[in-house]
Coordinates of C-alpha atoms in Angstrom, one line a residue:
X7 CA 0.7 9.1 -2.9
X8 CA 1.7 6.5 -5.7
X9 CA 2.5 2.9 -4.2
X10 CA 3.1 -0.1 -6.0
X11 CA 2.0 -3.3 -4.3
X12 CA 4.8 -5.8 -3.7
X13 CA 3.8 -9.2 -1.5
X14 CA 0.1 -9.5 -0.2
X15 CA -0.9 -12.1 2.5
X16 CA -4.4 -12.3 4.5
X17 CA -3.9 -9.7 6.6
X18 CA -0.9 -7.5 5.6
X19 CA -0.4 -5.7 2.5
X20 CA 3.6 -4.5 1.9
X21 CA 3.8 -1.3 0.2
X22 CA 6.5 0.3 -2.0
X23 CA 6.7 4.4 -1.6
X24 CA 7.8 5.6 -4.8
X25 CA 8.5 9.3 -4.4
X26 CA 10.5 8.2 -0.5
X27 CA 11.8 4.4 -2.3
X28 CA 10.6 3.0 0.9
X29 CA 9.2 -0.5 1.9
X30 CA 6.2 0.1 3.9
X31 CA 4.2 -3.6 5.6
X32 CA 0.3 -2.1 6.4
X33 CA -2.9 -3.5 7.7
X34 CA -5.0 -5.4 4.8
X35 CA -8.1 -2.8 6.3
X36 CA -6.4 0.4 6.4
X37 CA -4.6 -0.4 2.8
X38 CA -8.3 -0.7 1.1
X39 CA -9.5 2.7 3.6
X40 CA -6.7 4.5 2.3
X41 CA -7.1 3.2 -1.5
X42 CA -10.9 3.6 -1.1
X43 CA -10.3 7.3 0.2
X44 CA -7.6 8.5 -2.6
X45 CA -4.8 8.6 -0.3
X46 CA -2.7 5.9 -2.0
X47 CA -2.8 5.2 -5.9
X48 CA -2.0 2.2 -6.7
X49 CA 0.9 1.6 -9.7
X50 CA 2.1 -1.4 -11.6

């Protein structure tokens, strides 16, 4: 799933969903898991 990072604080990491064009707000931790296990790839 291609996501493009749009505001990170300490503990929350808010997401853009390309394919859905949805704002997403997740866990800092379960961002990195997910990024760390190929479920999100991260775009600029």
């Amino acid at each position: 799933m291609k996501v493009r990072v749009i505001k990170e604080n300490a503990n929350r990491v808010t997401i853009k969903l390309i394919m859905a064009n949805a704002k997403m707000p997740v866990p800092r931790d379960e961002f990195e898991k997910r990024v760390k296990d190929g479920v999100y790839e991260v775009v600029n």
